[in-house]
Structure formats: structure tokens, C-alpha cells
XYZ file of C-alpha atoms in Angstrom:
329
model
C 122.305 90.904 158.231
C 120.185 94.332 158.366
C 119.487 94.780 162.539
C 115.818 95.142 162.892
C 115.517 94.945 159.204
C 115.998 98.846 158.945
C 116.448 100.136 155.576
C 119.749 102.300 154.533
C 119.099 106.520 154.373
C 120.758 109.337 153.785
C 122.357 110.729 156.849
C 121.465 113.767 158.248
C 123.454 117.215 157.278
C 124.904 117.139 161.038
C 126.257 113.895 160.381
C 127.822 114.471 157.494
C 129.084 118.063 158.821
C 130.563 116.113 161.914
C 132.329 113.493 160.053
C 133.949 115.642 158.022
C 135.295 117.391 160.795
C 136.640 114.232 162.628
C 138.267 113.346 158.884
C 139.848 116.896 159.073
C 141.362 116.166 162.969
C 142.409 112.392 161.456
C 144.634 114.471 158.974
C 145.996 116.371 161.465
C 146.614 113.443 163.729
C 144.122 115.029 166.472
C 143.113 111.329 166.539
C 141.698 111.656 170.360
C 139.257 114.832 169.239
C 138.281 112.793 166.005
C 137.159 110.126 167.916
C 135.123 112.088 169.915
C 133.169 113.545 166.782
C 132.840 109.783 165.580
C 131.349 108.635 168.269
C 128.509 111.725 167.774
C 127.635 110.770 164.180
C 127.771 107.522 165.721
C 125.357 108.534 168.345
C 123.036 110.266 165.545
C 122.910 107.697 163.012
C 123.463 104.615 164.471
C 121.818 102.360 161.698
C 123.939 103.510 159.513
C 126.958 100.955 158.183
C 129.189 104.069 157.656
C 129.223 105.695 160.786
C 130.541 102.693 162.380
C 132.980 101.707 159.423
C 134.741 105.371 160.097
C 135.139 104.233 163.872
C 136.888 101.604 162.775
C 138.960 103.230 160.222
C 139.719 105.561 163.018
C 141.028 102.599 165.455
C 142.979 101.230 162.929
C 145.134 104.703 162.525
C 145.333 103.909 166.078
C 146.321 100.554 166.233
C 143.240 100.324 168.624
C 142.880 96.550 167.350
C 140.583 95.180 169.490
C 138.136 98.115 169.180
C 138.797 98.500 165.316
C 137.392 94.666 165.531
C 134.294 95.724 167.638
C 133.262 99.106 165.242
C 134.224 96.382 162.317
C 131.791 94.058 162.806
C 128.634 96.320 163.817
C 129.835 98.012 160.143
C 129.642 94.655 158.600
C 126.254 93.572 160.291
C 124.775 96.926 158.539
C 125.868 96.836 155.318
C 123.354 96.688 152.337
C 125.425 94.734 149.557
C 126.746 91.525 149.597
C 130.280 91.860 148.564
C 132.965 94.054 147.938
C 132.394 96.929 150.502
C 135.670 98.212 152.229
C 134.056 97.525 155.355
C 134.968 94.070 155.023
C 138.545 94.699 153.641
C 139.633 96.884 156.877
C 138.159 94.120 158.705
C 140.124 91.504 157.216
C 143.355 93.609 158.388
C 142.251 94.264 161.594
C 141.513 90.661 161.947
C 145.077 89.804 160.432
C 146.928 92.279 163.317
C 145.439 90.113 166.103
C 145.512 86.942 163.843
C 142.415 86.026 164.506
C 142.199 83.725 161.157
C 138.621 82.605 160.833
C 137.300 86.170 160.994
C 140.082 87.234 158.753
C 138.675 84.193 156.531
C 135.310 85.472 156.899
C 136.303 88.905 156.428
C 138.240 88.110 152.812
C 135.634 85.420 151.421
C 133.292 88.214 152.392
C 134.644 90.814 150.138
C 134.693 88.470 147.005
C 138.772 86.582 147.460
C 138.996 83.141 146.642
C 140.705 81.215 149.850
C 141.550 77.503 150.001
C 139.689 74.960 151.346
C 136.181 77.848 149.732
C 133.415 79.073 151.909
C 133.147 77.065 155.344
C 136.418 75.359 154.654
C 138.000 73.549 157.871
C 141.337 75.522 157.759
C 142.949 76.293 160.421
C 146.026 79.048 160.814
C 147.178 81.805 159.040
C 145.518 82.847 155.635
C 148.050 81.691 152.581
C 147.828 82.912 149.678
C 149.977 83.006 146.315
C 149.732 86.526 145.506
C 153.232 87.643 143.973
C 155.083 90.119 145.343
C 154.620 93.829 145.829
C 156.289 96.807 146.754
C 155.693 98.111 150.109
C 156.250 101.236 151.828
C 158.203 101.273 155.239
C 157.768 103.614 157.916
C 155.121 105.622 155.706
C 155.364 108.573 158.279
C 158.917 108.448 159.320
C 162.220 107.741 156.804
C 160.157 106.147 154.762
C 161.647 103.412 151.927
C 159.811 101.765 149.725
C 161.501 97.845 149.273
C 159.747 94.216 147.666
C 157.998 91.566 149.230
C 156.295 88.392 149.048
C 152.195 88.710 149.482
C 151.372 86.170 152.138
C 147.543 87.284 151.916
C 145.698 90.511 150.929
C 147.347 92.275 154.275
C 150.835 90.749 154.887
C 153.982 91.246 153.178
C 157.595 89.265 153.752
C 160.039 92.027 153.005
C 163.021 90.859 149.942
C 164.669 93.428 149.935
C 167.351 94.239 151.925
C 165.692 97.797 153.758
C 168.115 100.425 154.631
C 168.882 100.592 158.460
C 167.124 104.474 158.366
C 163.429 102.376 158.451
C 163.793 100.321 161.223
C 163.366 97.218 159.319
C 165.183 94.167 158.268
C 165.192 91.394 155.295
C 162.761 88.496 155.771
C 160.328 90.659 158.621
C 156.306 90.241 157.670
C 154.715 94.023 157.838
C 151.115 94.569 157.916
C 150.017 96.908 155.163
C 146.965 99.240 154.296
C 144.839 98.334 151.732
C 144.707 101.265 149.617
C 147.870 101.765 147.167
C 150.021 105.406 147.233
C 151.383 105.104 144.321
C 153.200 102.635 141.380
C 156.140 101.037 140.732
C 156.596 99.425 136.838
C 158.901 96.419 136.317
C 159.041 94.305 133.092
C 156.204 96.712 131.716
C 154.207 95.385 134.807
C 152.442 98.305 137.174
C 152.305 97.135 140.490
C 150.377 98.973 143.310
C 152.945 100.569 146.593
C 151.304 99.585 149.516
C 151.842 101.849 153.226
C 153.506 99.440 156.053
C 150.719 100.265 158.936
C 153.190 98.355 161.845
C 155.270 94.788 162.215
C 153.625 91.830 162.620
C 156.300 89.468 162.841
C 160.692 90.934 163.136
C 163.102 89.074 161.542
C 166.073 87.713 163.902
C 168.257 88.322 160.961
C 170.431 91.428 161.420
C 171.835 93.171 158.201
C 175.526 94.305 157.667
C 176.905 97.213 155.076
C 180.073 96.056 153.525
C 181.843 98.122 150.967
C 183.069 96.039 148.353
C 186.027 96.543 145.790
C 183.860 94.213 142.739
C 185.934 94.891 139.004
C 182.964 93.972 137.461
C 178.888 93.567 137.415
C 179.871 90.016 137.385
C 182.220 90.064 139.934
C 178.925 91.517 142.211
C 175.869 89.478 140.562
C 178.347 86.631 142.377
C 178.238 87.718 145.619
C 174.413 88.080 145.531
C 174.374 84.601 144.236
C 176.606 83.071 146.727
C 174.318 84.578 150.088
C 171.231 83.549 147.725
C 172.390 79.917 147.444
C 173.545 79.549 151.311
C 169.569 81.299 151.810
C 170.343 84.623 153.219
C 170.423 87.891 151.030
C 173.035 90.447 149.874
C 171.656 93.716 147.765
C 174.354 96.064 146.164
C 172.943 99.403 147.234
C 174.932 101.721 145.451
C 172.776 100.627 142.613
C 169.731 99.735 144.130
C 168.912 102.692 146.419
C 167.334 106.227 145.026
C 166.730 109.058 146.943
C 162.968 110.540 145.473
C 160.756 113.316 146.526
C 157.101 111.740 148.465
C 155.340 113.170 145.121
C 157.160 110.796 142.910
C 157.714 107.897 145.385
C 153.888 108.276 145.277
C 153.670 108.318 141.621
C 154.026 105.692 138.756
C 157.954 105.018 138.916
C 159.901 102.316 136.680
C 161.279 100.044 139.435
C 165.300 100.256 139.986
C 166.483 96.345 140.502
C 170.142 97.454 140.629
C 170.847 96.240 136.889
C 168.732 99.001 134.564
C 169.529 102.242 134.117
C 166.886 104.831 135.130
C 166.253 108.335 134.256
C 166.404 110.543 137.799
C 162.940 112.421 137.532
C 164.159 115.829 139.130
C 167.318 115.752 136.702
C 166.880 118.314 133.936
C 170.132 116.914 132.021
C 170.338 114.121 129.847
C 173.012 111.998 128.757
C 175.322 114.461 127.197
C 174.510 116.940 129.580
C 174.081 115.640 132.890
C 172.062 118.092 135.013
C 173.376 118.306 139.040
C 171.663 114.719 139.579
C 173.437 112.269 138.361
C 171.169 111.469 135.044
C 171.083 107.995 135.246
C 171.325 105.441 138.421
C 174.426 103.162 138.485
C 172.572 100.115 136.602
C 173.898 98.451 133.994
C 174.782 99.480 130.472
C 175.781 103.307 131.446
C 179.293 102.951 130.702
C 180.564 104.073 134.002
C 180.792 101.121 136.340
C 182.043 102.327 140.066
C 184.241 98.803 141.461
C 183.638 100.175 145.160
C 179.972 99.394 145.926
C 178.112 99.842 149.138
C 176.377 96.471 149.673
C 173.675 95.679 152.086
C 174.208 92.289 153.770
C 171.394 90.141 155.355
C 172.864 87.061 157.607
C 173.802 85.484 160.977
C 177.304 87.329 162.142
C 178.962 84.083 161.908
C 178.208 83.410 158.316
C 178.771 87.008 156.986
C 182.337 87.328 157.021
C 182.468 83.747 155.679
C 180.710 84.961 152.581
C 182.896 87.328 151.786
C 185.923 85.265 152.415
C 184.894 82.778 150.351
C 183.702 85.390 147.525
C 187.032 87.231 147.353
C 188.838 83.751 147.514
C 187.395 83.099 144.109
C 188.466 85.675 142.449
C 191.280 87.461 144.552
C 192.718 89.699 141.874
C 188.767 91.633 141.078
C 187.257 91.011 144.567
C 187.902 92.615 147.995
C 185.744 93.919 150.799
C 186.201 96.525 153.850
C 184.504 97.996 156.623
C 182.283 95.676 157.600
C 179.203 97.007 160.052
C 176.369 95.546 161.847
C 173.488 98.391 161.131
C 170.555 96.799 161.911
């Protein structure tokens, strides 16, 4: 719908001079003088689809949900295509955050996605959708960590992994994620997009434990994951999982680490008959030089935790013992 049937224009020099300023405040997280200038370009072009969509772009930095909604849908209401403007794609998230489904519907069919039940479909709830999993980024502008997930819909994630306590998050929580990718991660020859946590839309009320096991062989630990698997919990050996990378390559394309493959640290200049000062390869499998004590990342109740391990070390008591076990987050 065009308001008053106006057609689109190019906006005037101020405009354009004005927005860019507000973008330049936005990156210097000067969010309340930004919105001022936004607002202005508002003000002088107020026909035009743009100048609202970067209001809302704006409130969503904020987590301003309920006005990101408002500046959404006066962006939508202007637009002058039918689908696939980013306009309706921010305005799916922001509709996701204050899960207010049938504008998220709208918002998604919209933009050219494919939901059940098609256009005008009597569904009711949360958007579901079998979308794979992803890597996401957690706490983008803190420790950040960048972990897999499940894709509930185009803006949700269920997190795997089993995050480090440094991000504030735990196995099994939902985060709400931007839409635009920073960076890769290849697994299986498969590039798939990282996508920034923007905040947590539903915590998990399952705390994670480190444990440092004593595990003779990959075998002895590829049992433990299995046994918190099977009981439907989740155990992650991070002295093989976890690398420590530089924001230019954890924004880059970067072969995944699953904790099994060896991988080539980008910032080592060594190789594998002379290691550099990184360690030249991560400790997945087939390097030769399996470590038996392993940091492991534990994700279950208290009660069941210790019962895990008891009954992993009971089956093999000669190659299996654990220590020092912590609640961390």
C-alpha cells in the first residue's frame, strides 16, 4: 500500500547528508544523537519507505521493540516492490522479540518464505520452521563465542552447543539473531552463514558444569557424550572443541572445529614439522598426540551430573576418571 498513492523519489541531498551522519553516531553507539538525526530525515522526507526503515533499524540496536514495530510498519506501508525488501525481514524480528506471531507471519510470507498452513493460514503460535542448524554468534559485543543451533524460524536459534560460561549463555537457550551474516563457518564442505545473537528470548533452566576428565582414549570420551546424549542432556569435550580466533577470522570463512578434525590454527606460521608458537593443529582426531585429561563442558540438572560420570567411569574404571567438578553457569 503506497499512502496517498505518492510515487517513490530521490531524497533530497540533506537527507541523505543527515542519515549518514546518524549511521556514523549508530557506529559509535551515540544511539540517542542518531535518533535525533533520524527523526529529521524523517521529518524531511516522510514518504519515503527508507527514512522510516532506518528508524526502525535504529530501535532495534536499541531493543526499542515496540517502537521498532511502529517505524516497521509505516516502512512497510511505503514500500514500492512486492517482496523481498529488508524492510520486511527486520520486521519479522522485531515481531519475533515481542512474539507477536501473525505479524511475524505476515512479515516472513511478505518477504517471499514459505510458512505452513500458506498465505492466510489459520495458525496460531510461534512460527516453526525446519531450517537446519546454524552457527550463531553470542554476546557479539562482549566475550563473544560463536556455538551451533537449531533454526526454529528465520530469527530464532536453540543453542547445541555447550557455550562457554564467559558468554552468559547456556545449552538448550533460544537467542534472537540479526539477519545479516558476519562471517562463515564450513563443515562437510558445507558454508554456512554466522549469525550475531541480538538478546535472549527464552534462558534455559539447565545449568552447565566443567569437569576435567582422565579419558585413555577418543573412545573412552565419544562415550561420555553418548551417555548425557541418550539420558537427553549434553556433554561437549572442550579441550577439543574450543579455539581462541582473532574477530577478523571469526568473521571470515572458517572450517568448523566439531572436536574430532584436526584444523590448521590460521595465525600459526608453523606446520607440522615445525610447529610455530600456536599449537599447529587443534586437539581433533588423527594428530597423533591425544591429551587423556580433557576439559569437558557438562549440560544437566545437578542431580543427574555426577550420576553420569559415575556411571561412565564405572564402565570402564581402568581408562576413565573425572575431577573437579564445577557449576559455571
Amino acid at each position: 500500500m503506497k499512502i496517498f498513492h505518492r510515487a517513490r523519489h530521490r531524497p533530497s541531498a540533506t537527507w541523505r547528508q543527515t542519515t549518514d551522519r546518524a549511521f556514523t553516531l549508530i557506529g559509535d553507539g551515540r544511539y540517542e544523537d542518531a535518533g535525533a538525526l533520524l527523526v529529521m530525515a524523517a521529518d524531511l522526507e516522510p514518504w519515503l519507505s527508507d527514512s522510516w526503515f532506518n528508524l526502525a533499524l535504529l530501535h532495534k540496536f536499541r531493543r526499542d521493540w515496540e517502537q521498532a514495530r511502529v517505524a516497521g510498519l509505516r516502512a512497510v506501508a511505503l514500500l514500492d516492490r512486492d517482496q523481498g525488501a529488508p524492510d520486511w525481514w527486520n520486521l519479522g524480528i522485531t515481531a519475533t522479540a515481542l512474539q507477536d506471531w501473525p505479524l511475524a507471519r505476515r512479515a516472513w510470507q511478505a518477504y517471499g518464505l514459505k510458512l505452513p498452513g500458506g498465505a492466510g493460514g489459520a495458525v496460531e503460535g510461534p512460527v516453526r520452521l525446519e531450517l537446519g542448524t546454524t552457527p550463531v554468534r553470542l554476546s557479539p559485543e562482549g566475550e563473544s563465542e560463536v556455538v551451533w543451533g537449531r533454526r526454529l524460524d528465520p530469527a530464532r536459534v536453540e543453542v547445541l552447543s555447550i557455550p562457554l560460561p564467559s558468554s552468559g549463555r547456556r545449552w538448550g537457550e533460544v537467542v534472537l539473531h540479526d539477519g545479516a551474516p558476519h562471517g562463515e563457518r564450513v563443515a562437510n564442505g558445507t558454508a554456512y552463514p554466522v549469525f550475531d545473537e541480538i538478546e535472549l528470548w527464552a534462558p534455559s533452566p539447565v545449568p552447565t558444569y566443567v569437569v576435567l576428565l582422565q579419558a585413555a582414549t577418543e573412545a573412552d570420551r565419544d562415550a561420555l557424550e553418548r551417555l548425557v546424549a541418550e539420558a537427553g542432556y549434553a556433554a561437549e569435550d572442550w579441550t577439543s572443541s574450543v579455539r581462541l580466533l582473532c574477530r577478523a577470522c571469526s568473521e571470515s570463512r572458517m572450517a568448523a572445529d566439531d572436536g574430532h578434525t584436526a584444523h590448521h590454527d590460521p595465525h600459526d606460521d608453523g606446520d607440522a614439522a615445525h610447529p610455530g608458537h600456536l599449537s599447529h593443529l587443534s586437539q581433533g582426531s588423527g594428530t597423533g598426540g591425544w591429551l587423556a585429561e580433557r576439559e569437558c563442558g557438562i549440560a544437566a540438572p545437578a542431580g543427574l551430573v555426577r550420576l553420569l560420570l559415575d556411571r561412565w567411569v564405572a564402565a570402564a574404571p581402568t581408562t576413565r576418571a573425572y575431577r573437579d567438578v564445577e557449576e559455571v553457569c
